[in-house]
Amino acid sequence: MSDHSRRPWLGLAVLLFPTLLMTVDLGVLWLATPALAADLGPSSTQLLWINDVYGFAVASLLVLSGNLGDRYGHRRLLLFGIAVFTLASIMAAYAPGPGVLIAARAILGAAGAAIVPATLSLISHMFTDPVRRARAIALWVTALSSGIAIGPVVSGVMLERFWWGSVFLVAVPIMLVVLAVVPLLVPRHANPQAGRLDRAGASLLLLALMPLVYAIKSLGENGFAPVTFAALAVGLAFGTLFLRRQRRAATPLLDVRLFAHRTFAAALALMFIGLAAMNGVEYLMPQYLQLVSGLPPVQAGLLMVLPALGLAAGSQLTPVLTRRVRPAYVIAAGAALAGAAFAMMAALPSDASGAVLAIGAATAMMLGLAPVTVLGTAIAAEAAPPGKAGQASSVGQTAYELGLAFGIAATGSVMAAVYRNHVQAASPAGAPADVVREAAGNLGGGLAIAERLPGELGEAMAATVRNAFASGLHAAAIISGSLAAALLALALLLLRRVAPTGARETPAAQAPVPTTAGSSGRGRSSRLLGRTGPAA
C-alpha cells in the first residue's frame, strides 16, 4: 500500500479510535472513582487494584501479543482485541462489587495488550516513507496519551446523568463501528517467516512478568515485606530462564539482540521513568478537583481537557524540535518543565482556591513529558528489522505500560498511607471511631462517609478528609518530581550522542540498510536515531 495515497491516512484514522478509547477508559475511571467508591465500598487496596490492574495486565501480555500478531496477523489480533474490549467494558459497567470490577479491568488490560502492538505495527507497515511514518506515529502517541486526559470530560458528562458504570459503556458503540470498518480500510499484515510460536518461551515470559509486576504492586502496598522479595525472586528466576531460552530458540518469542542497541535500551528506560512520573499524580488530579476543590464532575472533566491539549501540543512539537535539537536536550528540557509542575503540585492548597493552579501544573507536566513518550515510541517502532515490528513495538509499549502502572503503585500507596495517617491523627473530637476508621480506609469515599455525621462535626470531618487528600497529593508530587529529575539527568547522559534528525538527513543516512539477522535491527535504528552529529 503506497503511503502517498489517501487510503493509509483513512486507515490511520480508524486505528486511532481503539488506541484513544483504551486510554479514555482509564481516564473515565479516575473521575468516577469517588462515585464507585461510595457505591461499591472498596478498601484502599482494592481501589488501587481497580486503578492499576489494567496497566499490569497490559504490561504482562504485550510481548506475547506482539508475537501473535507477527505470526497470525496484526489485523486479526486487533479485531480480537476490540471484540474482547467491548465485552469487558459491559462487564465493568455492571460490576456488582469490587472483585468483579477488578476482574473486568484485568480483561480490559488483556484486550488492550492486543490492540496496542497491533495498531502500531499496522501503522509501521502502512507508512513506508520515514517522514510520513514519523508523523503517523506522533499522531498515534497523541491518541494513546491524550485519552487519559480526555476521559474525565466524557466521564463528567456521563456522571451528571447516569451511574458510575455508564462511563465504561462509552467505548462500546464506537468499538463496534471500528470492528466493522477495520477490514475495509486496514490491510492484513503478518510475518510469513515468523515460524511457530515458542509456547515454552511464552509460558516462561508470563511466569516472569506476572510475579515482577506483582512485586511492584506489593512494594507499593507492603514495602520491603517477605512477599515482595519472594515475588521479585520468582520473577527474576523465570526471567533468567526465559532469556536463556530466547538465545537458543530457532524462532524466539523476543529477539534479545534488540537490547544490544544502546539507544533503544536507553529510550525504554527513559520512557518508563517519564510515564511513572506522569501517571504518579495524573490520576489524582480529577479527584483533587472534586474532593478538595469541590467541583462537580462536568467542570472537573472540562478542566482536564487542558492537560490533554498540553500533551497533544508537546507530541506534535517534538518531531519539529528534534529536526534541529538533540533528542537528549528536548527530553531534558521537558523534564525540567515537568519538575517545576510537580513543585507546584506539592504546594496545592486544601481548599477550593487550588483548582486553577492544579490545572496549570497538570498542563505543564503533560507538555513537558510528551517528548519522552514520542521519542521512546519512535525508537521502539523503527529499531526492528523486517518481521520484528510487533516485537519491538511490544517491548516499547511494555516499558510504557509498566511505567504507568509503577507510577500508580508507587505514589498511590504513599498517597493512601499519608491520607490514612492524617485522617486517623487529625479527626475531630467526637467523631465515632468506626466512622474514622472507615474514612481512613476509603480514599475516594471519605467525603461521603463524613457527610453521615451531623452538623459541625460532619463539616469538621470533611475538612479533615480534604486536608488528608491534599497532604497525600503533596507526597505523590514529591516522588514524581524526583523521577523527573532522574529523567533529566539520564536523558543527557544516555542520549547525548544522538543527533538531531536534520543532521541525519543525508544520502548515507537514507541509503538502504542491510536486513540480515545480525545487522538489520541495528541498521534501521541507527538510521533513525543512532548516528551522531554536531551539537544543537
XYZ file of C-alpha atoms in Angstrom:
536
model
C 0.000 0.000 0.000
C 1.516 3.290 -1.086
C 1.567 5.828 1.701
C 1.257 8.626 -0.868
C -2.429 7.759 -1.374
C -5.296 8.718 0.893
C -6.027 5.140 1.942
C -3.257 4.848 4.589
C -4.439 8.053 6.244
C -8.016 6.778 6.318
C -6.733 3.553 7.830
C -4.746 5.555 10.376
C -7.874 7.484 11.366
C -9.632 4.180 12.049
C -6.688 2.811 14.065
C -6.559 5.909 16.248
C -10.049 5.231 17.640
C -9.284 1.982 19.528
C -5.953 3.464 20.598
C -7.682 6.535 22.005
C -10.533 4.614 23.622
C -8.128 2.377 25.516
C -6.770 5.306 27.487
C -10.086 7.153 27.602
C -11.299 4.109 29.512
C -8.534 4.694 32.043
C -9.282 8.399 32.348
C -13.010 7.953 32.889
C -12.285 5.646 35.796
C -10.313 8.308 37.640
C -13.183 10.781 37.657
C -15.646 8.028 38.525
C -13.561 6.867 41.496
C -15.440 8.859 44.173
C -18.808 7.612 42.895
C -17.824 3.958 42.576
C -16.025 4.091 45.925
C -19.195 5.340 47.592
C -21.326 2.714 45.809
C -19.153 -0.414 45.906
C -17.267 0.400 49.104
C -13.837 -0.938 48.089
C -10.936 -0.802 50.503
C -7.975 1.437 49.693
C -6.102 -1.654 48.476
C -8.975 -2.702 46.222
C -9.221 0.843 44.904
C -5.550 0.742 43.928
C -6.079 -2.598 42.191
C -9.074 -1.210 40.295
C -6.855 1.604 39.025
C -3.647 -0.248 38.197
C -4.560 -3.862 37.361
C -5.302 -2.673 33.820
C -1.741 -1.483 33.284
C -0.244 -4.598 34.843
C -2.317 -6.876 32.589
C -1.276 -4.896 29.518
C 2.394 -4.958 30.507
C 2.377 -8.713 31.185
C 0.862 -9.635 27.816
C 2.262 -7.081 25.350
C 5.290 -9.064 24.180
C 3.230 -12.215 23.720
C 0.571 -10.259 21.831
C 3.157 -8.683 19.543
C 4.467 -12.118 18.640
C 0.982 -13.442 17.999
C 0.453 -10.515 15.645
C 3.719 -11.184 13.800
C 2.744 -14.827 13.337
C -1.014 -14.771 12.802
C -1.647 -11.242 11.570
C -1.848 -7.896 13.321
C -5.236 -7.064 11.842
C -6.674 -10.322 13.138
C -5.184 -9.629 16.573
C -6.640 -6.113 16.527
C -10.135 -7.363 15.730
C -9.912 -9.923 18.529
C -8.749 -7.273 20.992
C -11.554 -4.891 20.031
C -14.195 -7.608 20.489
C -12.904 -8.613 23.929
C -12.528 -4.972 24.982
C -16.171 -4.339 24.098
C -17.441 -7.290 26.135
C -15.221 -6.448 29.118
C -16.473 -2.850 29.074
C -20.031 -4.113 29.518
C -18.864 -6.392 32.331
C -17.186 -3.468 34.123
C -20.228 -1.226 33.720
C -22.488 -3.649 35.565
C -19.973 -4.945 38.122
C -21.837 -5.694 41.389
C -18.755 -5.444 43.576
C -15.034 -4.571 43.688
C -13.916 -8.114 42.823
C -15.880 -8.259 39.578
C -14.717 -4.768 38.636
C -11.077 -5.733 39.214
C -11.566 -8.846 37.041
C -13.203 -6.789 34.293
C -10.339 -4.304 34.394
C -7.853 -7.174 34.040
C -9.703 -8.476 30.965
C -9.744 -4.954 29.540
C -5.976 -4.894 30.036
C -5.572 -8.188 28.187
C -7.602 -6.780 25.299
C -5.537 -3.604 25.383
C -2.379 -5.702 25.131
C -3.686 -6.991 21.806
C -4.723 -3.572 20.490
C -1.535 -1.594 21.225
C 1.110 -3.590 19.289
C -1.359 -4.370 16.514
C -2.166 -0.726 15.789
C 1.459 0.422 15.958
C 2.706 -2.442 13.769
C -0.017 -1.805 11.205
C 0.922 1.883 11.100
C 4.587 0.994 10.553
C 3.519 -1.300 7.705
C 1.125 1.192 6.106
C 3.596 4.107 6.082
C 6.893 3.197 4.439
C 8.136 6.763 3.985
C 10.120 7.724 7.143
C 8.747 11.279 7.299
C 5.122 10.208 6.951
C 5.678 7.327 9.329
C 7.094 9.674 11.966
C 4.065 11.931 11.563
C 1.702 8.969 11.840
C 3.462 7.656 14.950
C 3.279 11.105 16.552
C -0.484 11.104 15.968
C -0.692 7.594 17.423
C 1.224 8.655 20.541
C -1.041 11.681 20.886
C -4.115 9.451 20.750
C -2.635 6.926 23.171
C -1.650 9.527 25.737
C -4.412 12.092 25.325
C -7.174 9.651 26.112
C -6.147 9.653 29.766
C -6.906 13.360 29.996
C -9.895 13.341 27.637
C -11.546 10.571 29.637
C -12.594 12.821 32.532
C -14.536 15.050 30.128
C -16.571 12.104 28.905
C -16.856 10.801 32.443
C -18.089 14.129 33.787
C -20.885 14.306 31.228
C -21.947 10.718 31.900
C -21.812 11.048 35.684
C -24.066 14.090 35.593
C -26.815 11.966 34.043
C -26.126 8.315 34.807
C -24.493 5.980 37.323
C -20.738 5.441 37.539
C -20.836 2.273 35.418
C -22.041 4.240 32.408
C -18.538 5.617 31.865
C -17.409 2.185 30.650
C -20.197 1.985 28.073
C -18.945 4.979 26.062
C -16.467 2.793 24.175
C -18.962 0.076 23.225
C -20.765 1.615 20.196
C -17.564 3.153 18.821
C -15.666 -0.131 19.120
C -18.480 -1.929 17.295
C -18.215 0.531 14.389
C -14.422 0.154 14.294
C -14.834 -3.620 14.310
C -16.869 -3.337 11.100
C -14.659 -0.750 9.350
C -11.157 -2.140 10.046
C -11.379 -4.949 7.426
C -12.325 -2.359 4.789
C -9.504 0.164 5.321
C -6.664 -1.616 7.128
C -4.520 -4.159 5.252
C -3.521 -7.576 6.514
C -0.015 -7.693 7.892
C 1.954 -10.614 9.294
C 5.451 -12.050 9.059
C 5.282 -15.214 6.919
C 8.742 -16.220 8.161
C 7.942 -15.836 11.850
C 7.794 -19.590 12.396
C 5.909 -21.405 15.114
C 5.074 -19.761 18.404
C 7.550 -20.570 21.165
C 4.973 -21.808 23.669
C 7.534 -22.718 26.299
C 9.057 -19.259 25.960
C 5.616 -17.671 26.231
C 4.955 -19.595 29.443
C 8.303 -18.569 30.905
C 7.664 -14.941 29.978
C 4.304 -14.893 31.759
C 5.814 -16.649 34.777
C 8.473 -13.916 34.845
C 6.351 -10.830 34.237
C 3.404 -11.658 36.481
C 5.486 -12.009 39.681
C 7.559 -8.968 38.726
C 4.556 -6.710 38.278
C 3.068 -8.139 41.462
C 6.320 -7.298 43.244
C 5.978 -3.700 42.056
C 2.428 -3.648 43.374
C 3.414 -5.282 46.666
C 6.306 -2.868 47.139
C 3.848 -0.008 46.979
C 1.430 -1.615 49.455
C 3.629 -3.617 51.827
C 7.075 -2.089 51.453
C 10.028 -4.472 51.676
C 7.940 -7.309 53.069
C 8.835 -11.005 52.529
C 6.080 -11.384 49.931
C 7.653 -8.579 47.894
C 11.081 -10.213 47.869
C 9.563 -13.629 47.134
C 7.664 -12.339 44.101
C 10.734 -10.464 42.884
C 12.926 -13.563 43.251
C 10.466 -15.787 41.396
C 10.092 -13.265 38.587
C 13.834 -12.809 38.169
C 14.410 -16.571 38.191
C 11.888 -17.230 35.437
C 13.126 -14.145 33.597
C 16.637 -15.605 33.539
C 15.308 -18.899 32.175
C 13.314 -17.017 29.548
C 16.326 -15.045 28.313
C 18.462 -18.193 28.125
C 15.826 -19.933 26.050
C 15.454 -16.947 23.716
C 19.168 -17.003 22.915
C 18.925 -20.653 21.813
C 15.457 -20.785 20.248
C 15.193 -21.034 16.455
C 12.156 -18.722 16.439
C 12.459 -16.749 19.683
C 9.499 -15.021 21.235
C 11.722 -11.993 21.841
C 14.841 -11.207 19.826
C 17.168 -10.184 22.664
C 19.512 -8.587 20.126
C 17.144 -5.622 20.106
C 18.544 -4.676 23.505
C 22.095 -4.637 22.144
C 21.315 -1.260 20.602
C 22.198 1.112 23.420
C 19.953 3.926 22.231
C 16.979 1.568 22.045
C 17.558 0.282 25.578
C 18.114 3.804 26.913
C 14.886 5.037 25.348
C 12.945 2.238 27.045
C 14.377 3.172 30.429
C 13.625 6.860 29.921
C 10.091 6.128 28.774
C 9.495 4.000 31.884
C 10.691 6.792 34.185
C 8.778 9.515 32.359
C 5.480 7.636 32.341
C 5.885 6.683 36.005
C 6.360 10.348 36.897
C 3.344 11.397 34.813
C 0.925 8.753 35.994
C 2.019 9.021 39.598
C -0.046 12.190 40.021
C -2.209 12.466 36.912
C -4.867 10.059 38.168
C -5.120 12.093 41.392
C -5.891 15.411 39.700
C -9.571 14.751 38.832
C -10.096 13.535 42.401
C -8.414 16.665 43.784
C -10.693 18.881 41.707
C -13.772 17.081 43.039
C -12.869 16.166 46.616
C -10.766 19.192 47.594
C -11.803 21.981 45.220
C -15.442 20.913 45.335
C -16.054 20.976 41.579
C -18.849 18.876 40.058
C -17.784 16.082 37.668
C -18.602 18.030 34.488
C -16.482 21.045 35.460
C -13.630 18.834 36.625
C -13.784 16.908 33.362
C -13.797 20.034 31.216
C -10.775 21.409 33.060
C -8.900 18.169 32.359
C -9.101 18.995 28.639
C -6.269 21.480 29.151
C -3.687 18.835 30.175
C -4.810 16.793 27.176
C -4.158 19.765 24.912
C -0.755 20.227 26.528
C 0.134 16.633 25.777
C -1.129 16.890 22.206
C 0.867 20.076 21.641
C 4.016 18.519 23.070
C 3.596 15.370 20.983
C 3.268 17.341 17.746
C 6.039 19.795 18.640
C 8.599 17.105 19.478
C 9.288 15.917 15.880
C 9.719 19.559 14.828
C 12.198 20.316 17.617
C 14.273 17.180 17.080
C 14.995 18.183 13.484
C 17.459 20.754 14.863
C 17.901 19.929 18.555
C 19.325 16.749 20.019
C 16.624 14.447 21.488
C 18.520 14.451 24.797
C 18.076 18.207 25.127
C 14.400 18.084 24.142
C 13.643 15.386 26.729
C 15.729 17.148 29.393
C 14.010 20.494 28.813
C 10.640 18.800 29.063
C 11.680 17.048 32.273
C 12.716 20.401 33.762
C 9.291 21.841 32.925
C 7.608 18.802 34.447
C 9.748 19.152 37.571
C 8.522 22.716 38.020
C 4.950 21.462 37.594
C 5.435 18.835 40.299
C 6.784 21.527 42.632
C 3.555 23.461 42.061
C 1.510 20.351 42.850
C 3.428 19.853 46.085
C 2.151 23.256 47.233
C -1.531 22.918 46.283
C -3.914 24.189 48.984
C -6.569 22.042 50.636
C -9.492 24.277 49.639
C -11.345 25.432 46.521
C -8.703 28.036 45.653
C -6.310 25.450 44.186
C -8.254 24.429 41.079
C -6.587 26.867 38.658
C -3.094 26.137 39.978
C -3.746 22.397 39.791
C -4.820 22.529 36.145
C -1.911 24.791 35.217
C 0.532 22.387 36.841
C -1.066 19.355 35.183
C -0.918 21.037 31.762
C 2.756 21.933 32.195
C 3.502 18.381 33.334
C 1.870 16.833 30.269
C 3.581 19.270 27.914
C 6.952 18.555 29.499
C 6.691 14.767 29.463
C 5.315 14.476 25.917
C 8.784 14.317 24.262
C 9.882 11.185 26.102
C 6.721 9.319 25.087
C 7.020 10.297 21.421
C 10.753 9.664 21.062
C 10.699 6.441 23.056
C 7.872 5.037 20.957
C 9.511 6.091 17.682
C 12.763 4.359 18.571
C 10.978 1.147 19.519
C 8.993 1.141 16.275
C 11.941 1.930 13.992
C 14.619 -0.213 15.622
C 13.180 -3.515 14.465
C 14.230 -5.386 11.329
C 11.514 -6.535 8.909
C 9.238 -9.070 10.562
C 10.105 -7.908 14.087
C 7.922 -4.798 14.234
C 5.460 -6.475 16.561
C 8.209 -7.472 18.980
C 9.838 -4.045 19.042
C 6.599 -2.133 19.468
C 5.532 -4.580 22.177
C 8.753 -4.099 24.117
C 8.404 -0.337 23.845
C 4.806 -0.400 24.998
C 5.681 -2.807 27.816
C 8.019 -0.132 29.155
C 5.249 2.421 28.590
C 2.587 0.437 30.457
C 4.922 -0.692 33.239
C 5.833 2.935 33.792
C 2.159 3.898 34.025
C 1.410 1.066 36.436
C 4.526 1.648 38.520
C 3.617 5.317 38.864
C 0.210 4.466 40.319
C 1.599 1.709 42.549
C 4.442 3.800 43.954
C 2.721 7.120 44.521
C -0.717 5.637 45.109
C 0.472 3.574 48.047
C 2.287 6.559 49.557
C -0.792 8.685 48.943
C -3.007 6.131 50.699
C -0.635 5.859 53.670
C -0.364 9.634 54.152
C -4.123 10.027 53.768
C -4.874 7.240 56.249
C -2.448 8.515 58.882
C -3.697 12.094 58.545
C -7.366 11.113 58.915
C -6.627 8.974 61.949
C -4.466 11.631 63.616
C -6.498 14.752 62.826
C -10.117 13.602 63.040
C -12.280 15.945 65.147
C -13.099 15.087 68.726
C -16.414 13.313 68.969
C -16.170 11.532 65.629
C -17.135 7.854 66.094
C -14.172 5.500 65.868
C -15.846 3.317 63.244
C -16.510 6.344 61.008
C -12.901 7.498 61.345
C -11.643 4.019 60.558
C -13.930 3.697 57.524
C -12.987 7.145 56.183
C -9.279 6.440 56.671
C -9.567 3.227 54.664
C -11.592 4.672 51.779
C -9.515 7.148 49.794
C -12.200 8.081 47.290
C -15.253 7.884 49.534
C -14.037 9.783 52.594
C -16.251 12.804 51.964
C -19.359 10.669 51.512
C -18.583 8.986 54.832
C -18.048 12.344 56.556
C -21.461 13.512 55.353
C -23.103 10.919 57.576
C -22.093 12.929 60.629
C -24.393 15.745 61.741
C -23.794 19.492 61.575
C -20.437 20.943 62.560
C -18.987 17.516 63.323
C -19.599 16.434 59.732
C -18.096 19.651 58.383
C -15.006 19.219 60.552
C -14.612 15.613 59.425
C -14.971 16.677 55.773
C -12.248 19.302 56.268
C -10.004 16.609 57.738
C -10.584 14.409 54.699
C -9.747 17.282 52.323
C -6.572 18.137 54.214
C -5.574 14.474 54.244
C -6.084 14.133 50.496
C -4.067 17.286 49.795
C -1.238 16.046 52.032
C -1.160 12.724 50.199
C -1.089 14.510 46.847
C 1.852 16.605 48.032
C 3.795 13.431 48.876
C 2.957 11.892 45.493
C 4.099 15.065 43.702
C 7.449 14.966 45.501
C 8.006 11.385 44.321
C 7.086 12.273 40.730
C 9.344 15.326 40.910
C 12.248 13.091 41.917
C 11.544 10.878 38.903
C 11.516 13.951 36.642
C 14.938 14.944 37.980
C 16.237 11.445 37.239
C 14.760 11.646 33.738
C 16.559 14.925 33.068
C 19.942 13.593 34.190
C 19.669 10.237 32.425
C 18.493 11.778 29.145
C 21.595 13.963 28.999
C 23.795 11.006 29.935
C 22.342 8.217 27.790
C 21.220 10.087 24.663
C 23.964 12.709 24.441
C 25.414 11.220 21.235
C 22.106 11.032 19.382
C 21.980 13.702 16.686
C 19.026 15.839 15.611
C 17.059 14.264 12.790
C 18.009 17.146 10.487
C 21.691 16.285 10.886
C 20.902 12.727 9.823
C 19.052 13.561 6.621
C 21.993 12.750 4.376
C 22.316 10.303 1.492
C 24.228 7.946 3.751
C 21.520 8.043 6.352
C 18.820 7.431 3.766
C 20.622 4.627 1.952
C 19.219 1.097 2.080
C 20.200 -0.707 5.238
C 21.180 -4.385 5.341
C 18.474 -6.525 6.881
C 20.373 -9.681 7.735
C 19.659 -11.388 11.008
C 22.764 -9.990 12.561
C 22.502 -6.386 11.475
C 19.015 -5.372 10.462
C 17.825 -4.229 13.850
C 20.872 -2.081 14.459
C 20.912 -0.704 10.945
C 17.422 0.724 10.918
C 17.691 2.045 14.425
C 20.949 3.774 13.569
C 19.294 5.354 10.565
C 16.632 6.842 12.816
C 18.444 7.828 15.986
C 21.795 6.159 16.208
C 24.105 8.475 14.260
C 25.864 11.328 15.899
C 26.201 14.821 14.599
C 27.073 18.330 15.599
C 25.567 19.571 18.789
C 22.487 21.701 18.547
